[in-house]
Amino acid sequence: QVQLAESGGGLVQAGGSARLSCAASGRTFFTMLTMGWFRRAPGKEREFVASVSRNGGTTDYTDSVEGRFTISRDNTKNTVYLQMNSLKPEDTAVYYCAARDVVGGSRRGFNEYQYWGQGTQVTVSS
């Protein structure tokens, strides 16, 4: 079992930056988890944002955030981060941290992740 707790959301002006953190705890070793970030904007479906492999060596981003967002992890702190730069109003959403401990499948599919945080709101004002 894994518990995830996000932090770092809030109100940001367009063009600004924010960093989200997600701390993991529980019985499963953090290094056994692929970590991801998803978001749900008002009136929209939950969408994949980014993922990072177990050792941090492989990352993946949805096209709309490529070059602006950076996902990283610190396995000594059991924490994954999402650095968000050049924020746009369309980035406004609840951001969720997710974890999966299975190998294979799609890192972009939300149903591939077994563990979820409670979400943190990011609002980008124009």
mmCIF file of N, CA and C in Angstrom:
data_model
loop_
_atom_site.group_PDB
_atom_site.id
_atom_site.type_symbol
_atom_site.label_atom_id
_atom_site.label_comp_id
_atom_site.label_asym_id
_atom_site.label_seq_id
_atom_site.Cartn_x
_atom_site.Cartn_y
_atom_site.Cartn_z
ATOM 1 N N GLN A 1 0.853 -1.198 0.000
ATOM 2 C CA GLN A 1 0.000 0.000 0.000
ATOM 3 C C GLN A 1 0.879 1.235 0.000
ATOM 4 N N VAL A 2 0.438 2.260 -0.723
ATOM 5 C CA VAL A 2 1.195 3.500 -0.866
ATOM 6 C C VAL A 2 0.274 4.671 -0.580
ATOM 7 N N GLN A 3 0.755 5.615 0.178
ATOM 8 C CA GLN A 3 0.027 6.854 0.399
ATOM 9 C C GLN A 3 0.807 7.993 -0.264
ATOM 10 N N LEU A 4 0.061 8.871 -0.925
ATOM 11 C CA LEU A 4 0.669 9.991 -1.642
ATOM 12 C C LEU A 4 0.071 11.294 -1.144
ATOM 13 N N ALA A 5 0.911 12.282 -0.946
ATOM 14 C CA ALA A 5 0.440 13.578 -0.459
ATOM 15 C C ALA A 5 1.083 14.683 -1.278
ATOM 16 N N GLU A 6 0.250 15.424 -2.018
ATOM 17 C CA GLU A 6 0.746 16.526 -2.840
ATOM 18 C C GLU A 6 0.783 17.818 -2.042
ATOM 19 N N SER A 7 1.635 18.707 -2.490
ATOM 20 C CA SER A 7 1.690 20.058 -1.929
ATOM 21 C C SER A 7 2.246 20.988 -2.997
ATOM 22 N N GLY A 8 2.055 22.286 -2.782
ATOM 23 C CA GLY A 8 2.670 23.258 -3.669
ATOM 24 C C GLY A 8 1.740 23.951 -4.617
ATOM 25 N N GLY A 9 0.465 23.637 -4.625
ATOM 26 C CA GLY A 9 -0.450 24.323 -5.522
ATOM 27 C C GLY A 9 -0.756 25.721 -5.029
ATOM 28 N N GLY A 10 -1.542 26.436 -5.815
ATOM 29 C CA GLY A 10 -1.933 27.784 -5.419
ATOM 30 C C GLY A 10 -2.271 28.642 -6.617
ATOM 31 N N LEU A 11 -2.272 29.935 -6.400
ATOM 32 C CA LEU A 11 -2.612 30.910 -7.445
ATOM 33 C C LEU A 11 -1.315 31.487 -8.006
ATOM 34 N N VAL A 12 -1.189 31.428 -9.330
ATOM 35 C CA VAL A 12 0.014 31.898 -10.006
ATOM 36 C C VAL A 12 -0.407 32.767 -11.188
ATOM 37 N N GLN A 13 0.357 33.777 -11.460
ATOM 38 C CA GLN A 13 0.086 34.613 -12.637
ATOM 39 C C GLN A 13 0.601 33.922 -13.893
ATOM 40 N N ALA A 14 -0.062 34.192 -15.003
ATOM 41 C CA ALA A 14 0.389 33.654 -16.283
ATOM 42 C C ALA A 14 1.838 34.063 -16.531
ATOM 43 N N GLY A 15 2.605 33.090 -17.005
ATOM 44 C CA GLY A 15 4.028 33.313 -17.234
ATOM 45 C C GLY A 15 4.885 32.971 -16.036
ATOM 46 N N GLY A 16 4.244 32.740 -14.914
ATOM 47 C CA GLY A 16 4.970 32.426 -13.696
ATOM 48 C C GLY A 16 5.289 30.957 -13.558
ATOM 49 N N SER A 17 5.810 30.614 -12.386
ATOM 50 C CA SER A 17 6.244 29.242 -12.119
ATOM 51 C C SER A 17 5.668 28.743 -10.804
ATOM 52 N N ALA A 18 5.624 27.436 -10.703
ATOM 53 C CA ALA A 18 5.219 26.780 -9.458
ATOM 54 C C ALA A 18 5.847 25.399 -9.441
ATOM 55 N N ARG A 19 6.046 24.889 -8.240
ATOM 56 C CA ARG A 19 6.582 23.547 -8.114
ATOM 57 C C ARG A 19 5.677 22.729 -7.204
ATOM 58 N N LEU A 20 5.254 21.604 -7.723
ATOM 59 C CA LEU A 20 4.453 20.673 -6.937
ATOM 60 C C LEU A 20 5.362 19.581 -6.397
ATOM 61 N N SER A 21 5.036 19.127 -5.206
ATOM 62 C CA SER A 21 5.752 18.009 -4.598
ATOM 63 C C SER A 21 4.757 16.923 -4.239
ATOM 64 N N CYS A 22 5.228 15.703 -4.236
ATOM 65 C CA CYS A 22 4.391 14.579 -3.837
ATOM 66 C C CYS A 22 5.251 13.640 -3.005
ATOM 67 N N ALA A 23 4.904 13.507 -1.748
ATOM 68 C CA ALA A 23 5.637 12.629 -0.841
ATOM 69 C C ALA A 23 4.930 11.285 -0.739
ATOM 70 N N ALA A 24 5.695 10.229 -0.885
ATOM 71 C CA ALA A 24 5.140 8.878 -0.829
ATOM 72 C C ALA A 24 5.518 8.207 0.477
ATOM 73 N N SER A 25 4.612 7.398 0.972
ATOM 74 C CA SER A 25 4.872 6.623 2.176
ATOM 75 C C SER A 25 4.124 5.293 2.063
ATOM 76 N N GLY A 26 4.533 4.340 2.898
ATOM 77 C CA GLY A 26 3.865 3.055 2.869
ATOM 78 C C GLY A 26 4.848 1.910 2.770
ATOM 79 N N ARG A 27 4.307 0.729 2.545
ATOM 80 C CA ARG A 27 5.110 -0.481 2.575
ATOM 81 C C ARG A 27 5.964 -0.680 1.330
ATOM 82 N N THR A 28 5.501 -0.171 0.211
ATOM 83 C CA THR A 28 6.208 -0.394 -1.048
ATOM 84 C C THR A 28 7.405 0.539 -1.147
ATOM 85 N N PHE A 29 8.522 -0.010 -1.543
ATOM 86 C CA PHE A 29 9.701 0.820 -1.717
ATOM 87 C C PHE A 29 9.470 1.836 -2.832
ATOM 88 N N PHE A 30 9.847 3.066 -2.564
ATOM 89 C CA PHE A 30 9.624 4.141 -3.540
ATOM 90 C C PHE A 30 10.315 3.834 -4.853
ATOM 91 N N THR A 31 11.452 3.179 -4.802
ATOM 92 C CA THR A 31 12.190 2.880 -6.025
ATOM 93 C C THR A 31 11.512 1.815 -6.882
ATOM 94 N N MET A 32 10.448 1.201 -6.376
ATOM 95 C CA MET A 32 9.685 0.232 -7.154
ATOM 96 C C MET A 32 8.521 0.888 -7.886
ATOM 97 N N LEU A 33 8.363 2.185 -7.704
ATOM 98 C CA LEU A 33 7.209 2.897 -8.247
ATOM 99 C C LEU A 33 7.564 3.771 -9.438
ATOM 100 N N THR A 34 6.801 3.622 -10.500
ATOM 101 C CA THR A 34 6.779 4.633 -11.554
ATOM 102 C C THR A 34 5.824 5.726 -11.084
ATOM 103 N N MET A 35 6.246 6.960 -11.224
ATOM 104 C CA MET A 35 5.443 8.076 -10.719
ATOM 105 C C MET A 35 4.920 8.927 -11.865
ATOM 106 N N GLY A 36 3.715 9.449 -11.667
ATOM 107 C CA GLY A 36 3.123 10.287 -12.698
ATOM 108 C C GLY A 36 2.364 11.455 -12.100
ATOM 109 N N TRP A 37 2.138 12.432 -12.936
ATOM 110 C CA TRP A 37 1.274 13.570 -12.606
ATOM 111 C C TRP A 37 0.145 13.610 -13.638
ATOM 112 N N PHE A 38 -1.064 13.795 -13.149
ATOM 113 C CA PHE A 38 -2.237 13.975 -13.981
ATOM 114 C C PHE A 38 -2.919 15.265 -13.545
ATOM 115 N N ARG A 39 -3.828 15.730 -14.358
ATOM 116 C CA ARG A 39 -4.596 16.915 -13.975
ATOM 117 C C ARG A 39 -6.016 16.823 -14.520
ATOM 118 N N ARG A 40 -6.898 17.521 -13.825
ATOM 119 C CA ARG A 40 -8.286 17.609 -14.282
ATOM 120 C C ARG A 40 -8.704 19.064 -14.233
ATOM 121 N N ALA A 41 -8.950 19.611 -15.400
ATOM 122 C CA ALA A 41 -9.430 20.988 -15.505
ATOM 123 C C ALA A 41 -10.946 20.998 -15.374
ATOM 124 N N PRO A 42 -11.517 22.123 -14.999
ATOM 125 C CA PRO A 42 -12.978 22.207 -14.846
ATOM 126 C C PRO A 42 -13.690 21.782 -16.121
ATOM 127 N N GLY A 43 -14.618 20.864 -15.991
ATOM 128 C CA GLY A 43 -15.406 20.425 -17.127
ATOM 129 C C GLY A 43 -14.700 19.503 -18.095
ATOM 130 N N LYS A 44 -13.500 19.069 -17.737
ATOM 131 C CA LYS A 44 -12.732 18.207 -18.633
ATOM 132 C C LYS A 44 -12.382 16.891 -17.955
ATOM 133 N N GLU A 45 -11.948 15.948 -18.785
ATOM 134 C CA GLU A 45 -11.523 14.659 -18.266
ATOM 135 C C GLU A 45 -10.120 14.775 -17.656
ATOM 136 N N ARG A 46 -9.833 13.849 -16.788
ATOM 137 C CA ARG A 46 -8.486 13.771 -16.236
ATOM 138 C C ARG A 46 -7.500 13.449 -17.361
ATOM 139 N N GLU A 47 -6.371 14.131 -17.379
ATOM 140 C CA GLU A 47 -5.406 13.897 -18.443
ATOM 141 C C GLU A 47 -4.007 13.693 -17.880
ATOM 142 N N PHE A 48 -3.248 12.924 -18.609
ATOM 143 C CA PHE A 48 -1.851 12.682 -18.278
ATOM 144 C C PHE A 48 -1.041 13.955 -18.470
ATOM 145 N N VAL A 49 -0.124 14.206 -17.556
ATOM 146 C CA VAL A 49 0.770 15.361 -17.667
ATOM 147 C C VAL A 49 2.218 14.901 -17.869
ATOM 148 N N ALA A 50 2.696 14.069 -16.966
ATOM 149 C CA ALA A 50 4.101 13.645 -17.039
ATOM 150 C C ALA A 50 4.298 12.383 -16.216
ATOM 151 N N SER A 51 5.359 11.652 -16.548
ATOM 152 C CA SER A 51 5.728 10.487 -15.750
ATOM 153 C C SER A 51 7.248 10.391 -15.674
ATOM 154 N N VAL A 52 7.700 9.678 -14.659
ATOM 155 C CA VAL A 52 9.140 9.446 -14.484
ATOM 156 C C VAL A 52 9.339 8.000 -14.059
ATOM 157 N N SER A 53 10.369 7.386 -14.624
ATOM 158 C CA SER A 53 10.651 5.987 -14.330
ATOM 159 C C SER A 53 11.201 5.820 -12.931
ATOM 160 N N ARG A 54 11.378 4.568 -12.545
ATOM 161 C CA ARG A 54 11.779 4.254 -11.179
ATOM 162 C C ARG A 54 13.105 4.890 -10.781
ATOM 163 N N ASN A 55 14.044 4.908 -11.693
ATOM 164 C CA ASN A 55 15.352 5.467 -11.347
ATOM 165 C C ASN A 55 15.509 6.911 -11.810
ATOM 166 N N GLY A 56 14.433 7.461 -12.363
ATOM 167 C CA GLY A 56 14.473 8.851 -12.811
ATOM 168 C C GLY A 56 15.096 9.065 -14.167
ATOM 169 N N GLY A 57 15.514 8.000 -14.807
ATOM 170 C CA GLY A 57 16.226 8.146 -16.058
ATOM 171 C C GLY A 57 15.365 8.382 -17.274
ATOM 172 N N THR A 58 14.084 8.067 -17.178
ATOM 173 C CA THR A 58 13.175 8.220 -18.321
ATOM 174 C C THR A 58 11.986 9.065 -17.909
ATOM 175 N N THR A 59 11.725 10.097 -18.686
ATOM 176 C CA THR A 59 10.568 10.944 -18.441
ATOM 177 C C THR A 59 9.709 11.016 -19.690
ATOM 178 N N ASP A 60 8.463 11.379 -19.488
ATOM 179 C CA ASP A 60 7.498 11.461 -20.582
ATOM 180 C C ASP A 60 6.553 12.605 -20.280
ATOM 181 N N TYR A 61 6.191 13.365 -21.309
ATOM 182 C CA TYR A 61 5.329 14.524 -21.122
ATOM 183 C C TYR A 61 4.245 14.556 -22.186
ATOM 184 N N THR A 62 3.111 15.078 -21.813
ATOM 185 C CA THR A 62 2.120 15.359 -22.812
ATOM 186 C C THR A 62 2.583 16.564 -23.619
ATOM 187 N N ASP A 63 2.135 16.642 -24.864
ATOM 188 C CA ASP A 63 2.655 17.667 -25.764
ATOM 189 C C ASP A 63 2.453 19.085 -25.244
ATOM 190 N N SER A 64 1.329 19.335 -24.585
ATOM 191 C CA SER A 64 0.994 20.701 -24.185
ATOM 192 C C SER A 64 1.914 21.252 -23.090
ATOM 193 N N VAL A 65 2.667 20.393 -22.411
ATOM 194 C CA VAL A 65 3.551 20.881 -21.345
ATOM 195 C C VAL A 65 5.027 20.642 -21.678
ATOM 196 N N GLU A 66 5.294 19.941 -22.753
ATOM 197 C CA GLU A 66 6.672 19.656 -23.152
ATOM 198 C C GLU A 66 7.469 20.956 -23.272
ATOM 199 N N GLY A 67 8.632 20.992 -22.634
ATOM 200 C CA GLY A 67 9.468 22.186 -22.678
ATOM 201 C C GLY A 67 9.143 23.219 -21.611
ATOM 202 N N ARG A 68 8.017 23.067 -20.942
ATOM 203 C CA ARG A 68 7.633 24.018 -19.872
ATOM 204 C C ARG A 68 7.649 23.347 -18.501
ATOM 205 N N PHE A 69 7.270 22.087 -18.453
ATOM 206 C CA PHE A 69 7.208 21.353 -17.190
ATOM 207 C C PHE A 69 8.362 20.353 -17.117
ATOM 208 N N THR A 70 8.826 20.108 -15.904
ATOM 209 C CA THR A 70 9.868 19.108 -15.679
ATOM 210 C C THR A 70 9.477 18.236 -14.493
ATOM 211 N N ILE A 71 9.447 16.942 -14.728
ATOM 212 C CA ILE A 71 9.187 15.998 -13.646
ATOM 213 C C ILE A 71 10.524 15.428 -13.178
ATOM 214 N N SER A 72 10.650 15.271 -11.884
ATOM 215 C CA SER A 72 11.875 14.693 -11.329
ATOM 216 C C SER A 72 11.517 13.979 -10.033
ATOM 217 N N ARG A 73 12.449 13.192 -9.541
ATOM 218 C CA ARG A 73 12.218 12.472 -8.296
ATOM 219 C C ARG A 73 13.503 12.431 -7.483
ATOM 220 N N ASP A 74 13.323 12.375 -6.180
ATOM 221 C CA ASP A 74 14.443 12.200 -5.265
ATOM 222 C C ASP A 74 14.152 10.930 -4.477
ATOM 223 N N ASN A 75 14.823 9.862 -4.843
ATOM 224 C CA ASN A 75 14.544 8.574 -4.206
ATOM 225 C C ASN A 75 15.056 8.504 -2.772
ATOM 226 N N THR A 76 15.897 9.449 -2.370
ATOM 227 C CA THR A 76 16.337 9.476 -0.972
ATOM 228 C C THR A 76 15.288 10.131 -0.079
ATOM 229 N N LYS A 77 14.369 10.880 -0.709
ATOM 230 C CA LYS A 77 13.320 11.571 0.044
ATOM 231 C C LYS A 77 11.928 11.026 -0.261
ATOM 232 N N ASN A 78 11.857 9.988 -1.096
ATOM 233 C CA ASN A 78 10.557 9.399 -1.479
ATOM 234 C C ASN A 78 9.606 10.470 -2.014
ATOM 235 N N THR A 79 10.146 11.335 -2.849
ATOM 236 C CA THR A 79 9.368 12.478 -3.319
ATOM 237 C C THR A 79 9.540 12.654 -4.822
ATOM 238 N N VAL A 80 8.440 13.004 -5.470
ATOM 239 C CA VAL A 80 8.462 13.363 -6.882
ATOM 240 C C VAL A 80 8.016 14.811 -7.006
ATOM 241 N N TYR A 81 8.580 15.493 -7.992
ATOM 242 C CA TYR A 81 8.326 16.915 -8.181
ATOM 243 C C TYR A 81 7.794 17.178 -9.589
ATOM 244 N N LEU A 82 7.066 18.285 -9.702
ATOM 245 C CA LEU A 82 6.678 18.785 -11.016
ATOM 246 C C LEU A 82 6.972 20.281 -11.024
ATOM 247 N N GLN A 83 8.027 20.643 -11.715
ATOM 248 C CA GLN A 83 8.371 22.054 -11.879
ATOM 249 C C GLN A 83 7.620 22.580 -13.088
ATOM 250 N N MET A 84 6.833 23.607 -12.880
ATOM 251 C CA MET A 84 5.988 24.158 -13.939
ATOM 252 C C MET A 84 6.416 25.589 -14.214
ATOM 253 N N ASN A 85 6.875 25.843 -15.424
ATOM 254 C CA ASN A 85 7.308 27.178 -15.834
ATOM 255 C C ASN A 85 6.422 27.691 -16.960
ATOM 256 N N SER A 86 6.487 28.973 -17.198
ATOM 257 C CA SER A 86 5.706 29.606 -18.273
ATOM 258 C C SER A 86 4.255 29.162 -18.217
ATOM 259 N N LEU A 87 3.690 29.247 -17.048
ATOM 260 C CA LEU A 87 2.324 28.760 -16.855
ATOM 261 C C LEU A 87 1.320 29.574 -17.657
ATOM 262 N N LYS A 88 0.296 28.884 -18.117
ATOM 263 C CA LYS A 88 -0.767 29.488 -18.916
ATOM 264 C C LYS A 88 -2.098 29.278 -18.195
ATOM 265 N N PRO A 89 -3.069 30.125 -18.488
ATOM 266 C CA PRO A 89 -4.388 29.927 -17.854
ATOM 267 C C PRO A 89 -4.961 28.533 -18.116
ATOM 268 N N GLU A 90 -4.646 27.956 -19.266
ATOM 269 C CA GLU A 90 -5.174 26.617 -19.570
ATOM 270 C C GLU A 90 -4.501 25.511 -18.753
ATOM 271 N N ASP A 91 -3.478 25.854 -17.981
ATOM 272 C CA ASP A 91 -2.885 24.890 -17.050
ATOM 273 C C ASP A 91 -3.671 24.806 -15.739
ATOM 274 N N THR A 92 -4.654 25.676 -15.591
ATOM 275 C CA THR A 92 -5.474 25.641 -14.383
ATOM 276 C C THR A 92 -6.180 24.300 -14.258
ATOM 277 N N ALA A 93 -5.983 23.659 -13.111
ATOM 278 C CA ALA A 93 -6.543 22.321 -12.910
ATOM 279 C C ALA A 93 -6.229 21.858 -11.496
ATOM 280 N N VAL A 94 -6.856 20.774 -11.126
ATOM 281 C CA VAL A 94 -6.416 20.034 -9.945
ATOM 282 C C VAL A 94 -5.373 19.034 -10.418
ATOM 283 N N TYR A 95 -4.232 19.069 -9.795
ATOM 284 C CA TYR A 95 -3.123 18.190 -10.177
ATOM 285 C C TYR A 95 -3.023 17.029 -9.195
ATOM 286 N N TYR A 96 -2.910 15.833 -9.750
ATOM 287 C CA TYR A 96 -2.863 14.622 -8.950
ATOM 288 C C TYR A 96 -1.537 13.900 -9.163
ATOM 289 N N CYS A 97 -0.979 13.465 -8.088
ATOM 290 C CA CYS A 97 0.183 12.587 -8.106
ATOM 291 C C CYS A 97 -0.320 11.139 -8.141
ATOM 292 N N ALA A 98 0.361 10.295 -8.904
ATOM 293 C CA ALA A 98 -0.052 8.900 -9.014
ATOM 294 C C ALA A 98 1.169 7.992 -9.034
ATOM 295 N N ALA A 99 0.958 6.753 -8.633
ATOM 296 C CA ALA A 99 2.053 5.786 -8.593
ATOM 297 C C ALA A 99 1.573 4.429 -9.082
ATOM 298 N N ARG A 100 2.478 3.715 -9.734
ATOM 299 C CA ARG A 100 2.174 2.362 -10.180
ATOM 300 C C ARG A 100 3.372 1.478 -9.877
ATOM 301 N N ASP A 101 3.098 0.249 -9.502
ATOM 302 C CA ASP A 101 4.187 -0.668 -9.170
ATOM 303 C C ASP A 101 4.223 -1.864 -10.113
ATOM 304 N N VAL A 102 3.528 -1.740 -11.245
ATOM 305 C CA VAL A 102 3.546 -2.826 -12.221
ATOM 306 C C VAL A 102 4.461 -2.462 -13.368
ATOM 307 N N VAL A 103 4.972 -3.445 -14.017
ATOM 308 C CA VAL A 103 5.843 -3.243 -15.157
ATOM 309 C C VAL A 103 5.036 -3.445 -16.429
ATOM 310 N N GLY A 104 5.332 -2.625 -17.424
ATOM 311 C CA GLY A 104 4.614 -2.730 -18.691
ATOM 312 C C GLY A 104 3.379 -1.854 -18.708
ATOM 313 N N GLY A 105 2.619 -1.960 -19.774
ATOM 314 C CA GLY A 105 1.448 -1.125 -19.905
ATOM 315 C C GLY A 105 1.828 0.300 -20.296
ATOM 316 N N SER A 106 0.875 1.183 -20.194
ATOM 317 C CA SER A 106 1.095 2.559 -20.623
ATOM 318 C C SER A 106 1.319 3.469 -19.429
ATOM 319 N N ARG A 107 2.400 4.210 -19.458
ATOM 320 C CA ARG A 107 2.651 5.182 -18.388
ATOM 321 C C ARG A 107 1.671 6.351 -18.457
ATOM 322 N N ARG A 108 0.937 6.478 -19.558
ATOM 323 C CA ARG A 108 0.037 7.610 -19.735
ATOM 324 C C ARG A 108 -1.397 7.303 -19.356
ATOM 325 N N GLY A 109 -1.706 6.070 -19.120
ATOM 326 C CA GLY A 109 -3.082 5.721 -18.819
ATOM 327 C C GLY A 109 -3.384 5.834 -17.342
ATOM 328 N N PHE A 110 -4.407 6.605 -17.010
ATOM 329 C CA PHE A 110 -4.690 6.808 -15.588
ATOM 330 C C PHE A 110 -5.123 5.507 -14.925
ATOM 331 N N ASN A 111 -5.723 4.587 -15.672
ATOM 332 C CA ASN A 111 -6.141 3.324 -15.067
ATOM 333 C C ASN A 111 -4.972 2.364 -14.865
ATOM 334 N N GLU A 112 -3.761 2.773 -15.267
ATOM 335 C CA GLU A 112 -2.562 1.981 -15.028
ATOM 336 C C GLU A 112 -1.947 2.277 -13.667
ATOM 337 N N TYR A 113 -2.444 3.296 -12.998
ATOM 338 C CA TYR A 113 -1.880 3.715 -11.719
ATOM 339 C C TYR A 113 -2.803 3.264 -10.590
ATOM 340 N N GLN A 114 -2.202 2.622 -9.592
ATOM 341 C CA GLN A 114 -3.014 2.079 -8.498
ATOM 342 C C GLN A 114 -3.197 3.056 -7.354
ATOM 343 N N TYR A 115 -2.280 3.981 -7.219
ATOM 344 C CA TYR A 115 -2.269 4.855 -6.041
ATOM 345 C C TYR A 115 -2.354 6.304 -6.464
ATOM 346 N N TRP A 116 -3.158 7.059 -5.706
ATOM 347 C CA TRP A 116 -3.429 8.457 -6.058
ATOM 348 C C TRP A 116 -3.383 9.340 -4.827
ATOM 349 N N GLY A 117 -2.902 10.558 -5.040
ATOM 350 C CA GLY A 117 -2.995 11.571 -4.005
ATOM 351 C C GLY A 117 -4.353 12.234 -4.025
ATOM 352 N N GLN A 118 -4.543 13.172 -3.099
ATOM 353 C CA GLN A 118 -5.847 13.829 -2.979
ATOM 354 C C GLN A 118 -5.998 14.982 -3.957
ATOM 355 N N GLY A 119 -4.897 15.400 -4.552
ATOM 356 C CA GLY A 119 -4.949 16.489 -5.526
ATOM 357 C C GLY A 119 -4.626 17.831 -4.912
ATOM 358 N N THR A 120 -4.060 18.702 -5.719
ATOM 359 C CA THR A 120 -3.765 20.066 -5.298
ATOM 360 C C THR A 120 -4.152 21.026 -6.415
ATOM 361 N N GLN A 121 -4.810 22.103 -6.050
ATOM 362 C CA GLN A 121 -5.325 23.051 -7.046
ATOM 363 C C GLN A 121 -4.215 23.983 -7.513
ATOM 364 N N VAL A 122 -4.112 24.144 -8.816
ATOM 365 C CA VAL A 122 -3.249 25.157 -9.420
ATOM 366 C C VAL A 122 -4.133 26.055 -10.265
ATOM 367 N N THR A 123 -4.122 27.325 -9.968
ATOM 368 C CA THR A 123 -4.914 28.297 -10.708
ATOM 369 C C THR A 123 -3.978 29.331 -11.313
ATOM 370 N N VAL A 124 -4.057 29.494 -12.625
ATOM 371 C CA VAL A 124 -3.203 30.442 -13.332
ATOM 372 C C VAL A 124 -4.076 31.592 -13.815
ATOM 373 N N SER A 125 -3.784 32.766 -13.328
ATOM 374 C CA SER A 125 -4.576 33.937 -13.689
ATOM 375 C C SER A 125 -3.960 34.641 -14.891
ATOM 376 N N SER A 126 -4.816 35.190 -15.734
ATOM 377 C CA SER A 126 -4.333 35.878 -16.945
ATOM 378 C C SER A 126 -4.089 37.348 -16.693
#
